Structure formats: C-alpha cells, structure tokens
Amino acid sequence: MAGDRRGEAHRAPSSGGRSRPARFGGGRTTIRGPLWSGMRCGAVISGLVTETGRARLDIVDAGGGTGGFAVPLAGLGHTVTVIDPSPDSLAAAQRRAAEIAVPLRAIQGDVTDLPGVVGEQGADLILCHSVLEYVDAPSAAMAAIARVLRPGGTVSVLAASAVAAVVHRALAGRFDEARRLLSEISANSTGLAAQDENAEATDRPDSLEGPGGRGAARPRRFTLAGVVGLIEAAGLRPGAAHGVRVFADLVPGIFADADPGAADALLALERAASANPAFHDLATQFHVLAYR
C-alpha cells in the first residue's frame, strides 16, 4: 500500500481541532492552529519521504487525542502512533481510523513515556501540538521527544503565546489578569508563564486530562523564546517559526458583516504576518519546527 502513497505525501492532513478556532464574521473565515501547522507539516512529510527514500514514515502524535491529525496521516500510508493519557480520546481515535479502514496504534500514556513506547530514535516525525501547555514538566516532555526522534527527523511544536494572552485580556478590560500574566513573563527568564487559572475551558485540547488527571489543570503560556529554549535544551535545532492567529482573535466579527471581502482580506493579512518575526509573540499560538 505504501508504494502508491508517495505522490500523496505532500498533502496536509485535515485539521482535527485541538485548538480553539478563531472565527471572524460569523465563522466565514476560520483560522485554526492545527490547519496552519498541518499545511507546514505537509511540506515536512514530503521532504522526509524524499530524504529517507521511504514512502511510509514512522510518525508519532504526542497528546494526539481523538486522532484529528493522526488518522489522516495514517490514511496517507504512514505508520502512526498516538500516545495520550485519555482512554476515551484514544477510543475515539481508533473509531475514526476504523471508519476509513486504516491501522492506528493508540497507546495510553504520557509524553515522557515515549521512549518506552516507540523506542530510541524510532520516529521520523513527532507532532507536539497544544501539549507543552498541559504536561507536568515541559522540559522533560521535550527531552523524551528528542530521544525518540531519528537523526534527520522533525518535531512540529504548536504552543500558546503568553504575550497574546496578556494583550487579549487587556483588550477585554481584564487588566488585573493581564498584569498578573505580564509579571509572570517578566519574572521567568525561560519565557514560560505560569499556568493560566483564567483560561477558558475551550482553550484546552480534547485529550490531555485536567483536574485529577495527569496533565496540568490549566494551560501554561509561553514566549517563542521559551519554546526555542526548550527545543535547544533537548539537543534539537529550532527552525523557522510562524505565528497563528495574529489578528483573527482581535478583530470584531461585525467588520465582516459590513464588508463581505473583509474575511478574505483578514486571511491574507494573517498569512503575511505569520512569517514576520515581529508578530510571532502577538499571535495566539506559534508553530515551530525543530530538527535532529
């Protein structure tokens, strides 16, 4: 089956929503972290297929939840493992895989369990999307990911921005919350903000457990420098970063009602700003590729 999948490897998987969508104008334009990172991962997969000479890659989705990314990748002929602490999410992922008749390995566990599950240097590509915000120790999670990644392999990291959280709360009139988050960023030289006790429930992924589970009850926020520091501390090489939803979460939807072309214009603006380093920390999330 893998032999006839090579031409499909460049296609990005459909978004499977671990991050909250930003809607503009009643939902006419939706910009999702998974969609944005999926587009970049499609190019990464194509490159890895070319470099390795293998049409079937070994891919791990850490904290992969219900398989929104994993199942489409398995559908392209790759060998995909999802590891997640939630048995319900894993069961949903397996049902999703069964619906399109593709194999999917679903393992209950934490990100730090990866070396025992996948094996040292057992993966070509690892997805770490909206995961570092919830794990007990982000540095330990990234170190485990690095151990599993093969030489020449890639890690896709999607994380929530602490700077954007400050801006969003200030614009919403929640000035005390904004000041608290800002002070935590300033006090932490690693760029890792404390857990956000006022984050909405919809900010959480569909997988990692909250109170009483193995993940943090409320999400952490990061600066881009903080995530890059975690990547480098794990012995990996950070690549280019992109912002996700720089403006979309800030623009009132009423503008789209007044101007039918505004939604497309906003999407074009987002694409232009996403690669501009000046806007990375202002984005609701940022996406970073890292290499071994």
Coordinates of N, CA and C in Angstrom, one line a residue, residues 104-201:
L104 N -4.0 2.1 13.1 CA -3.6 3.2 14.0 C -3.2 2.6 15.3
R105 N -2.0 2.9 15.8 CA -1.6 2.4 17.1 C -1.9 3.5 18.1
A106 N -2.7 3.1 19.1 CA -3.2 4.1 20.1 C -2.7 3.6 21.5
I107 N -1.9 4.4 22.2 CA -1.3 4.0 23.4 C -1.7 5.0 24.5
Q108 N -2.2 4.5 25.7 CA -2.5 5.3 26.8 C -1.2 5.6 27.6
G109 N -0.8 6.9 27.7 CA 0.4 7.2 28.4 C 0.7 8.7 28.3
D110 N 1.8 9.1 28.9 CA 2.2 10.5 28.9 C 3.3 10.6 27.9
V111 N 3.6 11.9 27.5 CA 4.7 12.2 26.6 C 6.0 11.6 27.1
T112 N 6.2 11.7 28.4 CA 7.5 11.2 28.9 C 7.6 9.7 28.8
D113 N 6.5 9.0 28.4 CA 6.6 7.5 28.2 C 7.0 7.1 26.8
L114 N 7.2 8.1 26.0 CA 7.5 7.9 24.5 C 8.7 6.9 24.3
P115 N 9.8 7.1 25.0 CA 11.0 6.2 24.7 C 10.7 4.8 24.9
G116 N 9.9 4.5 25.9 CA 9.5 3.1 26.2 C 8.5 2.5 25.2
V117 N 7.7 3.4 24.7 CA 6.6 3.0 23.7 C 7.1 2.9 22.3
V118 N 7.8 3.9 21.9 CA 8.3 4.0 20.5 C 9.7 3.4 20.3
G119 N 10.5 3.6 21.3 CA 11.9 3.2 21.3 C 12.8 4.4 20.9
E120 N 14.0 4.3 21.3 CA 15.0 5.3 21.0 C 15.1 5.5 19.5
Q121 N 15.1 6.7 19.0 CA 15.2 7.0 17.6 C 14.2 6.2 16.7
G122 N 13.0 6.2 17.2 CA 12.0 5.3 16.5 C 11.1 6.1 15.6
A123 N 11.2 7.5 15.5 CA 10.2 8.3 14.8 C 10.9 9.2 13.8
D124 N 10.3 9.4 12.6 CA 10.7 10.3 11.6 C 10.1 11.7 11.9
L125 N 8.9 11.7 12.4 CA 8.2 13.0 12.6 C 7.4 12.8 13.9
I126 N 7.5 13.8 14.8 CA 6.7 13.8 16.0 C 5.9 15.1 16.1
L127 N 4.6 15.0 16.3 CA 3.7 16.1 16.5 C 3.5 16.4 18.0
C128 N 3.8 17.6 18.3 CA 3.6 18.1 19.7 C 2.8 19.4 19.7
H129 N 1.5 19.2 19.5 CA 0.6 20.3 19.3 C -0.3 20.5 20.5
S130 N -0.2 21.7 21.1 CA -1.0 22.1 22.2 C -0.8 21.0 23.4
V131 N 0.4 20.7 23.6 CA 0.8 19.7 24.6 C 1.6 20.2 25.7
L132 N 2.6 21.0 25.4 CA 3.5 21.6 26.4 C 2.8 22.4 27.4
E133 N 1.7 23.0 27.0 CA 0.9 23.8 28.0 C 0.3 23.0 29.1
Y134 N 0.2 21.6 29.0 CA -0.5 20.8 29.9 C 0.3 19.8 30.6
V135 N 1.4 19.4 30.1 CA 2.3 18.4 30.7 C 2.8 18.9 32.1
D136 N 3.2 17.9 32.9 CA 3.7 18.3 34.2 C 5.0 19.0 34.1
A137 N 5.9 18.6 33.2 CA 7.2 19.3 33.0 C 7.6 19.4 31.6
P138 N 7.4 20.6 31.0 CA 7.7 20.7 29.6 C 9.1 20.3 29.1
S139 N 10.1 20.6 30.0 CA 11.4 20.2 29.6 C 11.6 18.7 29.5
A140 N 11.0 18.0 30.5 CA 11.1 16.5 30.4 C 10.3 16.0 29.2
A141 N 9.2 16.6 28.9 CA 8.5 16.1 27.7 C 9.3 16.3 26.4
M142 N 9.9 17.5 26.3 CA 10.7 17.8 25.1 C 12.0 16.8 25.0
A143 N 12.5 16.6 26.2 CA 13.7 15.6 26.2 C 13.3 14.2 25.8
A144 N 12.1 13.8 26.2 CA 11.6 12.5 25.8 C 11.4 12.4 24.3
I145 N 10.8 13.5 23.7 CA 10.6 13.6 22.3 C 11.9 13.5 21.6
A146 N 12.9 14.2 22.1 CA 14.2 14.2 21.4 C 14.8 12.8 21.4
R147 N 14.6 12.1 22.4 CA 15.2 10.7 22.5 C 14.6 9.8 21.4
V148 N 13.3 10.1 21.1 CA 12.6 9.2 20.2 C 12.9 9.6 18.7
L149 N 13.3 10.8 18.5 CA 13.4 11.3 17.1 C 14.7 10.8 16.5
R150 N 14.5 10.3 15.2 CA 15.7 9.8 14.5 C 16.6 11.0 14.0
P151 N 17.8 10.7 13.7 CA 18.7 11.8 13.1 C 18.0 12.2 11.7
G152 N 17.9 13.5 11.5 CA 17.3 14.0 10.3 C 15.8 14.1 10.5
G153 N 15.2 13.7 11.6 CA 13.8 13.8 11.8 C 13.4 15.2 12.3
T154 N 12.0 15.4 12.4 CA 11.4 16.7 12.6 C 10.4 16.6 13.7
V155 N 10.4 17.6 14.6 CA 9.3 17.8 15.6 C 8.5 19.0 15.2
S156 N 7.2 18.9 15.2 CA 6.3 20.0 15.0 C 5.7 20.4 16.3
V157 N 6.0 21.7 16.7 CA 5.6 22.2 18.0 C 4.6 23.3 17.8
L158 N 3.4 23.2 18.4 CA 2.4 24.3 18.4 C 2.1 24.6 19.9
A159 N 2.3 25.9 20.2 CA 2.2 26.3 21.6 C 1.4 27.6 21.7
A160 N 0.8 27.9 22.9 CA 0.1 29.1 23.2 C 1.0 30.2 23.6
S161 N 0.7 31.4 23.2 CA 1.5 32.6 23.4 C 1.1 33.3 24.7
A162 N 2.1 33.5 25.6 CA 1.8 34.3 26.8 C 1.6 35.7 26.5
V163 N 2.4 36.3 25.6 CA 2.2 37.7 25.2 C 0.8 37.9 24.6
A164 N 0.3 37.1 23.8 CA -1.0 37.2 23.2 C -2.1 37.2 24.3
A165 N -1.9 36.3 25.3 CA -2.8 36.2 26.4 C -2.9 37.5 27.2
V166 N -1.8 38.2 27.4 CA -1.8 39.5 28.1 C -2.6 40.5 27.2
V167 N -2.3 40.6 25.9 CA -2.9 41.5 25.1 C -4.4 41.3 25.0
H168 N -4.8 40.0 24.9 CA -6.3 39.7 24.8 C -7.0 40.1 26.0
R169 N -6.4 39.9 27.2 CA -7.1 40.2 28.4 C -7.2 41.7 28.7
A170 N -6.1 42.4 28.3 CA -6.1 43.9 28.4 C -7.2 44.5 27.5
L171 N -7.3 44.0 26.3 CA -8.3 44.5 25.3 C -9.8 44.1 25.8
A172 N -9.9 43.1 26.6 CA -11.2 42.7 27.1 C -11.5 43.4 28.4
G173 N -10.6 44.3 28.9 CA -10.8 45.0 30.1 C -10.5 44.2 31.4
R174 N -9.8 43.1 31.2 CA -9.4 42.3 32.4 C -8.0 42.6 32.7
F175 N -7.8 43.9 33.2 CA -6.5 44.4 33.4 C -5.7 43.7 34.5
D176 N -6.3 43.3 35.6 CA -5.6 42.7 36.7 C -5.0 41.3 36.2
E177 N -5.8 40.6 35.4 CA -5.4 39.3 34.9 C -4.2 39.6 33.9
A178 N -4.3 40.6 33.1 CA -3.3 40.9 32.1 C -2.0 41.3 32.9
R179 N -2.1 42.1 33.9 CA -0.9 42.5 34.7 C -0.2 41.3 35.4
R180 N -1.1 40.4 35.9 CA -0.5 39.2 36.5 C 0.2 38.3 35.6
L181 N -0.4 38.1 34.4 CA 0.3 37.3 33.4 C 1.6 38.0 32.9
L182 N 1.6 39.3 32.8 CA 2.8 40.0 32.4 C 3.9 39.9 33.4
S183 N 3.5 40.0 34.7 CA 4.5 39.9 35.7 C 5.2 38.5 35.7
E184 N 4.4 37.5 35.4 CA 4.9 36.1 35.4 C 5.9 35.9 34.2
I185 N 5.6 36.6 33.1 CA 6.5 36.5 31.9 C 7.8 37.2 32.3
S186 N 7.7 38.4 32.9 CA 8.9 39.2 33.3 C 9.7 38.5 34.3
A187 N 9.1 37.8 35.2 CA 9.8 37.1 36.3 C 10.5 35.8 35.9
N188 N 10.1 35.3 34.8 CA 10.6 34.0 34.4 C 11.5 34.1 33.2
S189 N 12.8 34.0 33.4 CA 13.8 34.2 32.3 C 13.7 33.2 31.2
T190 N 13.0 32.0 31.5 CA 12.9 31.0 30.5 C 11.8 31.3 29.5
G191 N 11.0 32.3 29.7 CA 9.9 32.6 28.8 C 8.7 31.7 29.0
L192 N 8.6 31.0 30.1 CA 7.5 30.1 30.4 C 6.6 30.8 31.5
A193 N 5.4 31.1 31.1 CA 4.5 31.8 32.1 C 3.8 30.7 32.9
A194 N 3.3 31.1 34.1 CA 2.7 30.1 35.0 C 1.4 29.6 34.4
Q195 N 0.8 28.6 35.0 CA -0.5 28.1 34.5 C -1.5 29.2 34.6
D196 N -2.3 29.3 33.5 CA -3.3 30.4 33.4 C -4.6 30.0 34.0
E197 N -4.8 30.4 35.3 CA -6.0 30.0 36.0 C -7.3 30.5 35.4
N198 N -7.2 31.5 34.5 CA -8.4 32.1 34.0 C -8.6 31.7 32.5
A199 N -7.9 30.8 32.1 CA -8.1 30.3 30.7 C -9.4 29.6 30.6
E200 N -10.1 29.8 29.4 CA -11.4 29.2 29.2 C -11.2 27.7 29.0
A201 N -12.3 27.0 29.3 CA -12.2 25.6 29.1 C -12.0 25.2 27.7

